[in-house]
Structures are given as C-alpha cells and as structure tokens.
Backbone as numpy.savetxt, mean C-alpha at the origin, in Angstrom:
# Nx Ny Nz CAx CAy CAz Cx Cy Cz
16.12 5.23 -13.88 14.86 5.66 -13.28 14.88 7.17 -13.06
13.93 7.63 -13.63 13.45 9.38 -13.45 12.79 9.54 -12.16
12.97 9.66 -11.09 11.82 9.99 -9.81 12.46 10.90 -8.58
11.06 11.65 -8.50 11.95 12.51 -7.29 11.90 11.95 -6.20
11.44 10.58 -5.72 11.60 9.59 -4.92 12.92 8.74 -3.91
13.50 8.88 -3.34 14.55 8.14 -2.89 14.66 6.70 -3.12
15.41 6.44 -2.91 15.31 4.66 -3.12 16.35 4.35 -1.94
15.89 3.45 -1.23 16.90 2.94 0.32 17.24 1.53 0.20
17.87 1.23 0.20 18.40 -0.34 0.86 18.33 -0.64 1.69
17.34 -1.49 2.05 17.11 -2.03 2.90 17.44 -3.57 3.58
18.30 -3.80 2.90 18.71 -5.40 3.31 19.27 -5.58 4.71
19.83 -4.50 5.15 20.60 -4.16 6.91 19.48 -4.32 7.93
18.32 -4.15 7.59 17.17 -4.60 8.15 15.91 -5.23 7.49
16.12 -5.85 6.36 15.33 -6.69 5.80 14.58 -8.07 6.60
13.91 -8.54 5.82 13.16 -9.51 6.40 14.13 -10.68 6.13
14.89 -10.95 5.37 15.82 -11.74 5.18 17.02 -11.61 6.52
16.88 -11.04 7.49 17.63 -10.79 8.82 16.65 -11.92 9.92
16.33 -12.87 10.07 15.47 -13.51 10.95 15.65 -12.98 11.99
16.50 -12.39 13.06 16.64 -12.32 14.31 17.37 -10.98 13.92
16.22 -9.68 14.20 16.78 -8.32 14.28 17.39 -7.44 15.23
17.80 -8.63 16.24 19.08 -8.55 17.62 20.37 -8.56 16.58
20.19 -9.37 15.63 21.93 -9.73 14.70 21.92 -8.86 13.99
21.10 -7.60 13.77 21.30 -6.58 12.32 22.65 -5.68 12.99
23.39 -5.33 12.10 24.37 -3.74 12.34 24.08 -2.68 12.63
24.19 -2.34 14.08 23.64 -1.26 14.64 23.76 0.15 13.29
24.85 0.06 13.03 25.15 1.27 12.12 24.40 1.62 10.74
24.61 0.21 10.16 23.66 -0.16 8.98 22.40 0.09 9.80
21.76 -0.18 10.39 20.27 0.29 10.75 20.74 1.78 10.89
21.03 2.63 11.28 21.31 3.46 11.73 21.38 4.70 10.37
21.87 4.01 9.65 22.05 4.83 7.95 20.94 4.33 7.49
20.16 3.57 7.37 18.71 3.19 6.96 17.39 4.39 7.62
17.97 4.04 8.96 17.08 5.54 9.70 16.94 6.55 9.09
18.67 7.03 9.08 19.10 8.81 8.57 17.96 8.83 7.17
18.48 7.76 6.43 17.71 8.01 4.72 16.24 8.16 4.75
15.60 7.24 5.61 13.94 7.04 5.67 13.54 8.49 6.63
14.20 9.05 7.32 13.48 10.67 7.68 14.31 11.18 6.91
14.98 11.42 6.27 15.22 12.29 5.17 14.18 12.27 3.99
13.50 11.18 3.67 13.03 11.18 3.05 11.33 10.88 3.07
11.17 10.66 4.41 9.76 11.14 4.81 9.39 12.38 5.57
10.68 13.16 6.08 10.29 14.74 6.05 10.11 15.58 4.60
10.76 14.61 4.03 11.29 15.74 2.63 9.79 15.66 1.50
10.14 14.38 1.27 8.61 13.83 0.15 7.51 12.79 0.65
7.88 12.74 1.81 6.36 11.36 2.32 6.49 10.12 1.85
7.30 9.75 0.81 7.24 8.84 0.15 9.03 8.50 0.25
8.85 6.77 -0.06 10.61 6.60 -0.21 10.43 4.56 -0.87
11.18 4.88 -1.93 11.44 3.25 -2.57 12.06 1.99 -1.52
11.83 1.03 -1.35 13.00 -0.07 -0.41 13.46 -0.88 -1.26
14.62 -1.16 -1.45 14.73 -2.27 -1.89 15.77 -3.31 -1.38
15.60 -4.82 -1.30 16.18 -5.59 -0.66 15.72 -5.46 0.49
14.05 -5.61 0.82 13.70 -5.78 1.77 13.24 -6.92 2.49
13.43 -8.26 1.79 13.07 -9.42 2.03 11.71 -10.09 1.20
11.00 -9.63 0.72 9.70 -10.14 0.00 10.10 -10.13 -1.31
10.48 -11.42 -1.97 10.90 -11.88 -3.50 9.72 -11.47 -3.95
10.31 -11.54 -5.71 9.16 -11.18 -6.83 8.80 -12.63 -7.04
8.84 -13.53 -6.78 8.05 -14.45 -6.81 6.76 -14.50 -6.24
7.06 -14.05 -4.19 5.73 -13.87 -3.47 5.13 -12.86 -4.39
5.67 -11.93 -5.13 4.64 -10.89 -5.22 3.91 -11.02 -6.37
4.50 -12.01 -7.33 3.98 -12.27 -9.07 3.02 -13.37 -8.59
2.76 -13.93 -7.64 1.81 -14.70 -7.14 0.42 -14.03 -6.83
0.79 -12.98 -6.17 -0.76 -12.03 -5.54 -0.88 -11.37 -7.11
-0.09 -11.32 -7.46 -0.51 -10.46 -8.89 -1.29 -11.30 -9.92
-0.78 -12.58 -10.09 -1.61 -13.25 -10.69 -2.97 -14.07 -9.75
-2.47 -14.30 -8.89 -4.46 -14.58 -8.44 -4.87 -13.47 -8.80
-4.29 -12.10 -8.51 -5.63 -10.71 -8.26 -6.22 -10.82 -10.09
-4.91 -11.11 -10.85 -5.57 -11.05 -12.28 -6.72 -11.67 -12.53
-6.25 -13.40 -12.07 -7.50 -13.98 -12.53 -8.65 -13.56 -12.37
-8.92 -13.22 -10.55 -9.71 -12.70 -9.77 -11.08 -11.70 -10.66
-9.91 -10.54 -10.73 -10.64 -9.26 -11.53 -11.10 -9.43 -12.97
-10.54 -10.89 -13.77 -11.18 -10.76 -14.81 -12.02 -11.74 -15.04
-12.55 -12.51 -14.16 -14.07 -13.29 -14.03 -15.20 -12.44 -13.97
-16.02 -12.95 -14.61 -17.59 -12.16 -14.53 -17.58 -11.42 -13.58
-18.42 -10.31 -13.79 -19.43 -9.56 -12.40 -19.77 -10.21 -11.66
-21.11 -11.33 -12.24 -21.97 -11.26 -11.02 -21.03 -12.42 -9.88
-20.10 -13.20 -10.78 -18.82 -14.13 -10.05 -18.43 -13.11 -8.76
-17.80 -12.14 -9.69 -17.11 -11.09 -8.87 -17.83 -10.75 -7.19
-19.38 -10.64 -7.73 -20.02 -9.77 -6.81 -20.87 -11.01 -5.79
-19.90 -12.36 -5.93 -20.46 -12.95 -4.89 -19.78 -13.04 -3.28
-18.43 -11.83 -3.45 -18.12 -12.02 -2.57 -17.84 -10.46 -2.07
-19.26 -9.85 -2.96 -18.96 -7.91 -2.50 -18.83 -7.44 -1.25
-18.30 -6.78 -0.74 -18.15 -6.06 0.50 -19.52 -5.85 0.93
-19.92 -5.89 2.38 -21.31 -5.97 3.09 -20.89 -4.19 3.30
-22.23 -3.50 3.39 -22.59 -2.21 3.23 -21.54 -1.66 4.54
-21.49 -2.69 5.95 -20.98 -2.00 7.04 -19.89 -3.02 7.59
-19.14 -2.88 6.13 -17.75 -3.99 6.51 -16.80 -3.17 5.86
-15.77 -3.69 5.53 -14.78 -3.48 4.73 -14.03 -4.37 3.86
-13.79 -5.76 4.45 -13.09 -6.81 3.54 -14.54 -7.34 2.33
-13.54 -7.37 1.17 -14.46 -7.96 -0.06 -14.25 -7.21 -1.49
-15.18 -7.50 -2.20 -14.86 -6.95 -3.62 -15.40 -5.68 -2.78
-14.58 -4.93 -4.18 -15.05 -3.46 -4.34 -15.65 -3.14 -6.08
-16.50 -2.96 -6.42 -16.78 -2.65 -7.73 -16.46 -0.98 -8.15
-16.96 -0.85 -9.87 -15.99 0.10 -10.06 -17.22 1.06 -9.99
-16.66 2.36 -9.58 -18.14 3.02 -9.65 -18.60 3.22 -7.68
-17.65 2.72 -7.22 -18.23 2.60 -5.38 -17.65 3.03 -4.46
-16.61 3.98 -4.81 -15.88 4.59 -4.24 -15.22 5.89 -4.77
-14.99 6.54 -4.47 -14.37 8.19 -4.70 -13.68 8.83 -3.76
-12.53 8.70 -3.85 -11.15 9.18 -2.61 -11.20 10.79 -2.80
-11.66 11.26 -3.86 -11.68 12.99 -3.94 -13.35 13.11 -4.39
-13.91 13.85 -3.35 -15.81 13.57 -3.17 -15.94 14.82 -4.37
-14.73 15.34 -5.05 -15.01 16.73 -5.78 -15.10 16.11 -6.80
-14.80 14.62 -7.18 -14.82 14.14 -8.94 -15.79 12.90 -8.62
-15.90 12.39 -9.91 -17.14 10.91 -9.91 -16.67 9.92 -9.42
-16.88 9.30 -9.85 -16.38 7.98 -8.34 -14.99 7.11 -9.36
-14.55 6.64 -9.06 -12.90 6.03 -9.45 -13.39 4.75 -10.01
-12.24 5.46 -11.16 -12.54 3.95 -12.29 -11.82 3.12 -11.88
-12.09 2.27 -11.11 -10.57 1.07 -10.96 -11.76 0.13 -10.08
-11.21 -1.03 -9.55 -11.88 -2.52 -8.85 -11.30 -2.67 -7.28
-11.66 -2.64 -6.41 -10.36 -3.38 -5.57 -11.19 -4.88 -4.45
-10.49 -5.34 -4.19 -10.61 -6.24 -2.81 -9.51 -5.96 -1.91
-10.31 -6.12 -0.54 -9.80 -5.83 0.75 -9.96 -7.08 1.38
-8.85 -7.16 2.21 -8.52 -8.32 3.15 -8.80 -7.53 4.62
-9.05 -7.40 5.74 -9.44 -6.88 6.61 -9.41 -7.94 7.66
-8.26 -8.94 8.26 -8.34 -10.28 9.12 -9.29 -9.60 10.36
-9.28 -8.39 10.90 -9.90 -8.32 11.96 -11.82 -8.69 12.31
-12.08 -8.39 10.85 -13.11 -8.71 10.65 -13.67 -9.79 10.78
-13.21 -10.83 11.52 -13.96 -12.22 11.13 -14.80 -12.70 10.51
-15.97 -11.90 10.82 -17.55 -12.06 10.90 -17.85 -11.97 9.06
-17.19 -11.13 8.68 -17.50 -10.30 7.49 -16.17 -10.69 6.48
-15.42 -11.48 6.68 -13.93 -11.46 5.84 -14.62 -12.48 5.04
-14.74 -12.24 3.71 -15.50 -13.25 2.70 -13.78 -12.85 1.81
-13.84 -14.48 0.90 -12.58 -14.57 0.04 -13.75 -15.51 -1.13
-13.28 -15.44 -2.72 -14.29 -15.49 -3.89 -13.87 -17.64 -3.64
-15.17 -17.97 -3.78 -15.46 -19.60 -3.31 -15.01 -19.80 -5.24
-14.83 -18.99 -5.85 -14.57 -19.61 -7.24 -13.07 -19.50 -7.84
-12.30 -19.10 -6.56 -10.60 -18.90 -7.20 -10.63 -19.44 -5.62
-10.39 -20.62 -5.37 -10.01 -21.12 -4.44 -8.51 -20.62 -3.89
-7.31 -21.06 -5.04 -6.16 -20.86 -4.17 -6.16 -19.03 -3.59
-7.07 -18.21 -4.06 -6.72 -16.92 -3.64 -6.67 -16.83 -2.64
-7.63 -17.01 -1.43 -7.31 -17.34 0.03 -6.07 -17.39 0.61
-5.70 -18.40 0.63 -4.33 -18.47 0.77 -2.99 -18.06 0.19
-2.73 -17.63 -0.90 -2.22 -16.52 -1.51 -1.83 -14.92 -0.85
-3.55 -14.61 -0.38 -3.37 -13.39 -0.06 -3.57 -13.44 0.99
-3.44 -14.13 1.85 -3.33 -14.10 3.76 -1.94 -14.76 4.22
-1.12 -15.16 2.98 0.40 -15.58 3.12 0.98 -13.91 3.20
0.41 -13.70 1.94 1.26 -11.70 1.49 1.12 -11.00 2.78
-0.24 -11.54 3.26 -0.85 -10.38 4.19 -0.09 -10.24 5.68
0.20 -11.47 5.78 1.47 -11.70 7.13 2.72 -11.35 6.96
3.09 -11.83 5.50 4.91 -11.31 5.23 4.68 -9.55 4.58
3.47 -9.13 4.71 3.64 -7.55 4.97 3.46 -7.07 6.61
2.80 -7.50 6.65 2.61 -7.48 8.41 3.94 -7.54 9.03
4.83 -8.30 8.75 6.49 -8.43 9.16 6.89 -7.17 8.52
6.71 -6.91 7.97 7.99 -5.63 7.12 7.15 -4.40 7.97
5.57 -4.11 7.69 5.77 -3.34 8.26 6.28 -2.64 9.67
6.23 -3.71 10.52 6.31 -3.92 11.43 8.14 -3.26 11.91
9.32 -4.14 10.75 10.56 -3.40 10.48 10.48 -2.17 10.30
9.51 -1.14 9.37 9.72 -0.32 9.53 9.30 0.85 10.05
8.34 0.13 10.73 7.77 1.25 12.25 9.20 1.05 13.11
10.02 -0.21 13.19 10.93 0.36 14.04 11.89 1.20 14.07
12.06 1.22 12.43 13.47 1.99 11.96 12.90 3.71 11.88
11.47 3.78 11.77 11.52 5.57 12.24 11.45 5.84 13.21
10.83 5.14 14.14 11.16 5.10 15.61 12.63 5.11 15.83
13.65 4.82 15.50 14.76 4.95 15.54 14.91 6.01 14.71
14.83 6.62 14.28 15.24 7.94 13.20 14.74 9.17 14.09
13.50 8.58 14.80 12.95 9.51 15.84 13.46 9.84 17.16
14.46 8.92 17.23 15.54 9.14 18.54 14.31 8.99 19.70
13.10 7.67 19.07 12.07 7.24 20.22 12.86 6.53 21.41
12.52 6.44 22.37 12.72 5.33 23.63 11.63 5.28 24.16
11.15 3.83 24.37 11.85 2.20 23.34 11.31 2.57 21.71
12.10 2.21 21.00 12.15 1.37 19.81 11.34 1.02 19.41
10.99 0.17 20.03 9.44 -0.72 19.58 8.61 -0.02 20.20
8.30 1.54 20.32 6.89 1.99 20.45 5.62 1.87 19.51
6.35 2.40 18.40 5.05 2.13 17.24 4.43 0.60 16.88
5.49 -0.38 17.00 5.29 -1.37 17.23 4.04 -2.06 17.93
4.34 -1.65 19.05 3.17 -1.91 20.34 2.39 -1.41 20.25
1.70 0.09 19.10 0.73 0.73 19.36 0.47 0.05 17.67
0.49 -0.98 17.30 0.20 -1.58 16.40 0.21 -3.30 16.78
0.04 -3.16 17.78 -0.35 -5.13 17.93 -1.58 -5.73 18.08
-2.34 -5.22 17.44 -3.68 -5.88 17.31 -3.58 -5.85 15.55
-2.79 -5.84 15.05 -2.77 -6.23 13.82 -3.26 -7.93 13.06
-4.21 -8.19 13.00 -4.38 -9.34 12.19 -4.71 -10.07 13.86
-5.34 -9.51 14.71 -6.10 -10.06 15.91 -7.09 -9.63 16.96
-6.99 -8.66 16.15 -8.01 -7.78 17.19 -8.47 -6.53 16.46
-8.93 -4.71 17.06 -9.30 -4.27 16.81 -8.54 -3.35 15.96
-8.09 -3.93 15.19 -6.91 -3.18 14.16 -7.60 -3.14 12.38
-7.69 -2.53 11.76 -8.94 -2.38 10.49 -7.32 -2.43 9.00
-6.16 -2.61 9.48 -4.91 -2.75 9.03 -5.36 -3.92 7.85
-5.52 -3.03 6.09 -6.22 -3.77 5.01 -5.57 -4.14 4.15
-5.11 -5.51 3.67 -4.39 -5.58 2.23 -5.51 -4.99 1.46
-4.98 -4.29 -0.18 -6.22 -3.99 -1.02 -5.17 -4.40 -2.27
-5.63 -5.29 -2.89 -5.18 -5.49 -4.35 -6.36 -4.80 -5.20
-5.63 -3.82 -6.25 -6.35 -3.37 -6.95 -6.98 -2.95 -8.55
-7.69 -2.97 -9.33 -7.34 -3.41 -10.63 -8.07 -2.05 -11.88
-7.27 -1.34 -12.74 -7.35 -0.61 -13.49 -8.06 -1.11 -14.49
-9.38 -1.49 -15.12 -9.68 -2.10 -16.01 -9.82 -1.52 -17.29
-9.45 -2.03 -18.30 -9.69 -1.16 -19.56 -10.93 -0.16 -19.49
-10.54 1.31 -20.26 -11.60 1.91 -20.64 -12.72 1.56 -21.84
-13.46 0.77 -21.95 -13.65 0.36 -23.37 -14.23 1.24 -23.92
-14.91 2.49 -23.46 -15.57 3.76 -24.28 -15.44 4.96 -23.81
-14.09 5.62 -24.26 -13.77 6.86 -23.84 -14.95 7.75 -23.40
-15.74 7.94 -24.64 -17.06 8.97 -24.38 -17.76 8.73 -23.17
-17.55 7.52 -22.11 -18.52 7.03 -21.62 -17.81 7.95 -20.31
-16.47 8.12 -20.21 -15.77 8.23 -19.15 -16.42 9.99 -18.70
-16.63 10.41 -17.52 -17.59 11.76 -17.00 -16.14 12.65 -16.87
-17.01 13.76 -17.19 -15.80 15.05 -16.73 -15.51 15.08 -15.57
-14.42 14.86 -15.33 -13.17 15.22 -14.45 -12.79 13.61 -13.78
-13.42 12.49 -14.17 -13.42 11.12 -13.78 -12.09 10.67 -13.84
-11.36 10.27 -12.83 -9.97 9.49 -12.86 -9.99 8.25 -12.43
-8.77 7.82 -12.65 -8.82 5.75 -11.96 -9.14 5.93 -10.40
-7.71 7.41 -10.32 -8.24 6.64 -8.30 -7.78 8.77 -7.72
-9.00 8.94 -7.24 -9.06 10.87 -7.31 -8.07 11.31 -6.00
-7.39 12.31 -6.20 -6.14 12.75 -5.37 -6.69 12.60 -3.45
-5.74 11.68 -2.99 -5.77 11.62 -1.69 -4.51 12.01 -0.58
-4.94 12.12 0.18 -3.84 11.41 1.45 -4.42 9.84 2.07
-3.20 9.17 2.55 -3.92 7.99 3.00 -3.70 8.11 4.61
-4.61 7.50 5.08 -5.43 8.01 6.53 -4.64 7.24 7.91
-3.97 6.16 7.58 -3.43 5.13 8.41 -1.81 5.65 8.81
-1.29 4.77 9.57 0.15 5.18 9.78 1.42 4.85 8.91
1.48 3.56 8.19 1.82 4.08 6.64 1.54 2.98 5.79
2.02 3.01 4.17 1.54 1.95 3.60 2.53 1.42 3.03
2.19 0.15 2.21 3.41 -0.33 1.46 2.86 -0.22 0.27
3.42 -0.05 -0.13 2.45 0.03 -2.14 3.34 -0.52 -3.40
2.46 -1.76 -3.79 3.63 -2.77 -5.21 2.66 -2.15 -6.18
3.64 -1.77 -7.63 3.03 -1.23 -8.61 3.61 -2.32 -9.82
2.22 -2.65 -10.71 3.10 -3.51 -11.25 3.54 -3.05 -12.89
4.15 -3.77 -13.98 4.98 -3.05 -15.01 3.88 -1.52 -15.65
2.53 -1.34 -15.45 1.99 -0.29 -15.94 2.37 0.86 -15.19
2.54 0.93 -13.85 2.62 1.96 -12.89 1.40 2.54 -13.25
1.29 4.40 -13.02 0.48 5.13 -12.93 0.17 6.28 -11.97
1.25 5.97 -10.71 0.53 6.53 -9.64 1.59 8.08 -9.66
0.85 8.76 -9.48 1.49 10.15 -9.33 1.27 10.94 -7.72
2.52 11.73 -7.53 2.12 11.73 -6.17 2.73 13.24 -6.09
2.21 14.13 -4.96 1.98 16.10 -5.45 3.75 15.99 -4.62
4.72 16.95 -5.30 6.11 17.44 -4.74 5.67 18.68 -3.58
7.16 19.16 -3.34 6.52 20.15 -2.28 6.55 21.32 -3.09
6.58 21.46 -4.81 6.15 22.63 -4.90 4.48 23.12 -5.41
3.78 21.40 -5.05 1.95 21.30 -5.01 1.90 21.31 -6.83
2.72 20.10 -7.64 2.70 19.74 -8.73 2.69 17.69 -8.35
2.28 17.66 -9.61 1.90 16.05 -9.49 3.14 15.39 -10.49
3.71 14.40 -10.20 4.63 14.02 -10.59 4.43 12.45 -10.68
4.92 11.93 -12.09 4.63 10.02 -11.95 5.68 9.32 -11.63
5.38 8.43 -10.69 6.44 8.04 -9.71 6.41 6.43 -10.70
7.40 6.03 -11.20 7.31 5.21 -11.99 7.65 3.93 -11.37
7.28 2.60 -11.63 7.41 1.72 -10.74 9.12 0.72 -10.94
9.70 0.74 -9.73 10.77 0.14 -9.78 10.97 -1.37 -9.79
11.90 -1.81 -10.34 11.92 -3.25 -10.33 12.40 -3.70 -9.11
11.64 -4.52 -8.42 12.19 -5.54 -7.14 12.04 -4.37 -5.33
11.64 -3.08 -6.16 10.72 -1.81 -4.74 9.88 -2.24 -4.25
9.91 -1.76 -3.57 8.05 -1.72 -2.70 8.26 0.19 -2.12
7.13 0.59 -2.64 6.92 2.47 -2.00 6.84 2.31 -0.97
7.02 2.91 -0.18 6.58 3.03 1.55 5.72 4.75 1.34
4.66 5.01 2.35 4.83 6.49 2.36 3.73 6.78 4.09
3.79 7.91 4.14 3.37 7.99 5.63 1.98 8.42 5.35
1.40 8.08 6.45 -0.25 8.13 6.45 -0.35 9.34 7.57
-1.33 9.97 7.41 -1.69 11.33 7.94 -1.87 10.89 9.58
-1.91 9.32 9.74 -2.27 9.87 11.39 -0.81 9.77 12.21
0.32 9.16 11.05 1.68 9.09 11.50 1.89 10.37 11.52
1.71 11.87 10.43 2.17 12.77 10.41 1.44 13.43 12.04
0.63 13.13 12.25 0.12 13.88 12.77 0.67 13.29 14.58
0.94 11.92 14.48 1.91 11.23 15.85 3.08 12.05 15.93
3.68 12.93 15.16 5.05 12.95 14.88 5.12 14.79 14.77
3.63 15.30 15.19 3.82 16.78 15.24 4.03 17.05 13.73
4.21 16.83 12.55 4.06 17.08 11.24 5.48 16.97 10.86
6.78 16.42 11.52 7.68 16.16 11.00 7.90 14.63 9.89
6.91 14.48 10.16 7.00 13.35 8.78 5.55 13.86 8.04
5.85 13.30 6.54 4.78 14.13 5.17 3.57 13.43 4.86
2.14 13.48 5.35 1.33 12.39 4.47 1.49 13.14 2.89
2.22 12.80 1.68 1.59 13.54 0.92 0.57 13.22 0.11
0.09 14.03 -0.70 -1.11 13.80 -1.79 -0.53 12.64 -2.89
-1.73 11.54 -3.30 -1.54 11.28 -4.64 -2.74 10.84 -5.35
-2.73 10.14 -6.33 -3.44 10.04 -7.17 -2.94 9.01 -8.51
-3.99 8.75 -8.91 -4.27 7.92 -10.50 -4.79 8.60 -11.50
-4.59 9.34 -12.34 -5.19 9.79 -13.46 -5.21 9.63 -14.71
-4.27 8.54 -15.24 -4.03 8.09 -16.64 -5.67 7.48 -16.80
-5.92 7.37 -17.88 -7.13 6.33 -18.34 -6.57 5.41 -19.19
-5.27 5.34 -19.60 -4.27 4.82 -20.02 -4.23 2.85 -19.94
-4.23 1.56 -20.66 -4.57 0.37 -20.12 -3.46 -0.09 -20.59
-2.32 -1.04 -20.25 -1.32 -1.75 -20.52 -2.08 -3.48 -20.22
C-alpha cells in the first residue's frame, strides 16, 4: 500500500474486547500515542482489527448495490423530505464545494433520530435491517474511539466525549449512516466544467468512519495543500476528524480537506 495515511491496530481496543475494563492499559495506551500522532499530523488514520468483519460490511455493500441500481422513480419513493435528512439522495442534489455543480454520485442517509421522517425503500425489504444492524455496530466503535483520544488527550474522565455524544440513535443527535453510490458516467460530454463525484470538503461532525470499497477514489489535501489518493485497504475502516472535534480540541487535532474527483467507474 502507497499512502501517506497511518494504519493502527486496533484489536487492544477493538470491538472484539466485550468488556473494555479487560483491555491492556498499555496496549490502549500505544493505540492513543498512534491516533494523535496521526490526527495532529494528517486528520486522517486507517484501523485495522477493529472488530466489524467483512462479512457485516459486504452485506451493507450489497443491499446499498441492489438499492442504487433499481429504477428512479423506485428509488425516489423513499427521497429525503425537503426539511429532513434520512432518505434517498439523488444525483444532481447536493454540492459539498458551492464553487462547482452539484456532485455526481447517489447517497441514502439513515438519521435514527429522526423518527418522524426516517423512511427505508418498502421495495428492498431486507435493507432496513441490514443498515440499522451496521448503524449500531458503528455506533459501538465510534464510541471506542472517542475514548481512546480522550485518552491521547490526557482528558479526565475518559469518557467525556462519550457523554457529550449520548443522544446518539435516541434523541437530539443528527449522527448519519450515508451509504453512497458513484454511478457510471454514461456521457462524458454531458459531464459540466469543473463537475466532480463528491467537490472538496471538510466534514462538519466530530469524526467519521469511512468503508471504501475495491474502486476507492477518495483523495484527501496533505499538509503541503496537494491532493493525494488514499487508496482503500483491505479489512480498514478510515477514521478522520470533523471540524467541530478540531475545533473542541483548540486545533490540535486536523479536520482535513477531501474530495472525489475521478469520473472513473469500476
């Protein structure tokens, strides 16, 4: 693997640890050192052996397939309401950089807080359940690793970030799975000047987990403000920090920039 990315092991505090009273103080402790080393340094950092098999994850990958390649108007029976967030997203309805046309790519959002408004497609039945299984066994991890920078942060208690994250999946917490889908270009000419899959961002939350699957794509800016493709690892999950963590943390941890720009279809 080519990446200026770190890659951590995470099994010393994996989800495969049921009771994170029994982890190795020390082993957590070298998990810390690596994850602010590497979210002061690049914002971004690989895990691996973090407890979520490629089985759970070749599961959300194949509902999201089926999902995204049923009809439109299928698609658009379960579109996002104008003043919600969970639901389809079509392509063409969003633009993360307001300086280019709007992003070629699809997504759906899971949003549990939403009750009112959390629509799942009545024509891929098992997806439902699929992606509100993922959506809890991410909810656990992240949850591990708000504690372990809190520990890197030499916080007291531990579980601060924790607690300022427990309305997750019950209350007023907007905390979104988004599976998302690159769809073929079928007419280059059609594509607008300066139009990309998904236009250079920071992401806004406190951090994310991000599965890329065998196409990758995602490129993300170094600190010398160049874009670099972070290629996708087998059996990783990315972690990277969201601007309102950088900004909890006085700017010692990185939201950095990234982006999608291949038009590229595997």
């Amino acid at each position: 693997m080519n990446s200026f990315i770190p890659c951590v092991d995470f099994a010393g505090f994996g989800l495969d640890i049921e009771d994170t009273s029994q982890a190795d103080p020390s082993s957590v402790q070298k998990i810390a050192d690596q994850l602010y080393s590497a979210f002061t340094n690049v914002g971004f950092v690989y895990l691996k052996n973090y407890g979520i098999s490629p089985d759970e994850l070749e599961k959300v990958l194949e509902v999201s397939r089926q999902f995204f390649t049923l009809p439109e108007d299928i698609k658009r029976k379960s579109e996002r309401a104008e003043n919600g967030n969970s639901g389809y997203v079509c392509q063409g309805r969003e633009s993360f950089n307001r300086e280019r046309p709007p992003d070629l790519r699809e997504s759906y959002n899971i949003t549990p807080c939403e009750r009112s408004k959390l629509v799942f497609p009545q024509d891929l039945p098992e997806f439902e359940a699929v992606i509100t299984e993922y959506y809890n066994r991410c909810h656990k991890l992240a949850m591990r690793v708000l504690r372990v920078i809190a520990i890197a942060l030499k916080i007291d208690p531990p579980d601060f970030f924790e607690k300022q994250h427990k309305y997750i999946n019950c209350g007023a917490n907007l905390t979104t799975l988004r599976t998302l889908y690159y769809p073929p270009v079928q007419d280059p000419n059609a594509v607008l000047p300066k139009q990309i899959r998904c236009g250079e961002h920071s992401d806004y939350g406190s951090i994310t987990l991000l599965w890329q699957d065998a196409c990758g794509g995602l490129e993300v800016m170094n600190n010398k403000g160049e874009y670099q493709s972070v290629p996708p690892l087998n059996d990783a999950v990315l972690i990277n920090i969201g601007d309102l963590m950088q900004r909890w943390t006085s700017d010692k941890l990185l939201s950095a920039v990234s982006c999608c720009s291949c038009l590229l279809h595997c």
